[in-house]
Amino acid sequence: MAKIKCPFKASEIPEGGAKCIELEGKKIAIFCYKGAYYALDDTCPHEGGPLSEGFLEEGEVECPWHGARFSLKTGDVLCGPATKGVTAYHCQKIGEDLEVEI
Amino acid sequence: MISHYPYLIVGGGMTADAAVRAIRSIDQNKAIGIISQEPYPPYLRPPLSKGLWKGKPVQRIWCRTESKKADLFLGETAIALDLSNRRLYTDKEKTYSFEKLLIATGGRPRTLPFKDQSIIYYRDLADYYKLREITERAEHFGIIGGGFIGTEIASCLCELGKKVSMIFLEEGIGRRIFPLELSLRLNAFFEQKGVRLYPNQSVKDFRKEGKKEIIVSSTGQELVFDCVVAGLGIIPNVDLAKEAGIKVENGIVVNEYLQTSCEGVYAAGDVANFYCPTLGKRLRVEHEDNARKMGECAGKAMAGNPLVYDHIPSFYSDFFNFSYESVGIADGNLPVISFWNADYSKGVLYYHDSSKLMGVLLWNIPGKVPEARAILSEGVAADLQVLSHRISFN
């Protein structure tokens, strides 16, 4: 596990929004939801939709392509058509920066 | 004045969106232009006959292509292509020059030869808005065609509480892709849901009388509706390419890198005719998965990273409480080895041409598309014993 600082400030992600970054060769979506930050694999395991462009609701992100839903906290799949979850990474705001544990 | 785009895309569908994303994964800077005859920016097409009728809001279908730094020219139609000068002319009297061009013009709905064309040939977002508005006041809908659009729209309207009838050429629903036995089972299921079926019939005439729309079937029956919707397949939009001298044969012919017969000009999506190495034949596929994957592959090639397109296309559909996915070729005329559970709610169907597996249909078994794709790639024999151990129902 390594803690990696995101190359942007936390304030660059608006409330209810997300940003996709590549860390350690992985595409990771960082979300800001109700003032907290969450990090998940960006690629939906169903057909590869970009979760960073998904819709946030009730602590979940909905894939913009086919509507699979994942928990922001755990990455667990909560609704198909995906049949498995995505990896969730610990994401912490330190001052103005965001740190993701990979 | 000529607008120059190093990357120019004709057509504003899901293929164009996928191409833009792929180009941007390689080249962040050079300008990308999209010319689309639709008035809307790229959107997801499948929800038009699925999710939008089940509560998905329209604002969730946009691809947001413009966020990837692409200039959209909407409501504009490309009318001529000059390959030697690498220029494209549109109906708005504009001229574009390009270095790399992607033709992703998709297709237009096949229509019936009647004078009165109030039939909705269901294909795009404008059709969705129109049908949605009609459902506010109409009760009885006639659907022509028993394929994807026919079955999906019939089920959506039925679930809105509308009275629905379907008229189609084949003996059963989805017969072009399903074996007879499954197709007939679907007839019974749709009838149970209250859909009136007119199989083995064509439409001999269509006319309007006041607010009513009347279909005369090939058996002479007059069927009266408030609204008629048709899903009769599409005709690929090849004219631009053909008139420019690009090779066309059931779509725009592309090589393994999705390049047309003209260097630097690519085609992808519904309009492209490509060779599928795993299945050993040329295909033209009109589904989302192929639109995205081909768009992505073409975009990479345009940005200088050509890869062989060896994807085995898949598709999916939902109606009522059924959902199915298919990989490869699902042709109702091919021999099929099928496995069903006791109540026929789940099944796996293997299509073959006697020697080789050509396609796998997964009936109500989610998450198995990768397995189905692997089976086709491995070249597994079309053998009952061998296949019985492959995809499980769980």
Short mmCIF file of N, CA and C in Angstrom, two decimals, chain B residues 256-257 277 297 306-311:
data_model
loop_
_atom_site.label_atom_id
_atom_site.label_comp_id
_atom_site.label_asym_id
_atom_site.label_seq_id
_atom_site.Cartn_x
_atom_site.Cartn_y
_atom_site.Cartn_z
N GLU B 256 -8.73 -4.46 -41.57
CA GLU B 256 -8.65 -4.88 -40.16
C GLU B 256 -8.38 -3.70 -39.22
N TYR B 257 -7.89 -2.58 -39.77
CA TYR B 257 -7.64 -1.40 -38.93
C TYR B 257 -8.79 -0.38 -39.06
N PRO B 277 -12.25 -11.93 -37.51
CA PRO B 277 -11.37 -13.09 -37.67
C PRO B 277 -11.85 -14.33 -36.91
N CYS B 297 -11.60 1.78 -31.59
CA CYS B 297 -10.50 1.27 -32.41
C CYS B 297 -10.18 2.26 -33.55
N PRO B 306 -2.85 2.30 -34.71
CA PRO B 306 -3.77 1.32 -35.30
C PRO B 306 -3.65 -0.05 -34.65
N LEU B 307 -4.81 -0.64 -34.35
CA LEU B 307 -4.84 -1.99 -33.78
C LEU B 307 -5.81 -2.82 -34.61
N VAL B 308 -5.55 -4.11 -34.71
CA VAL B 308 -6.45 -4.98 -35.47
C VAL B 308 -7.78 -5.06 -34.73
N TYR B 309 -8.87 -4.86 -35.44
CA TYR B 309 -10.20 -4.96 -34.80
C TYR B 309 -10.61 -6.42 -34.82
N ASP B 310 -10.47 -7.09 -33.67
CA ASP B 310 -10.81 -8.51 -33.62
C ASP B 310 -11.89 -8.78 -32.57
N HIS B 311 -12.64 -7.76 -32.25
CA HIS B 311 -13.69 -7.87 -31.24
C HIS B 311 -14.84 -8.74 -31.78
#
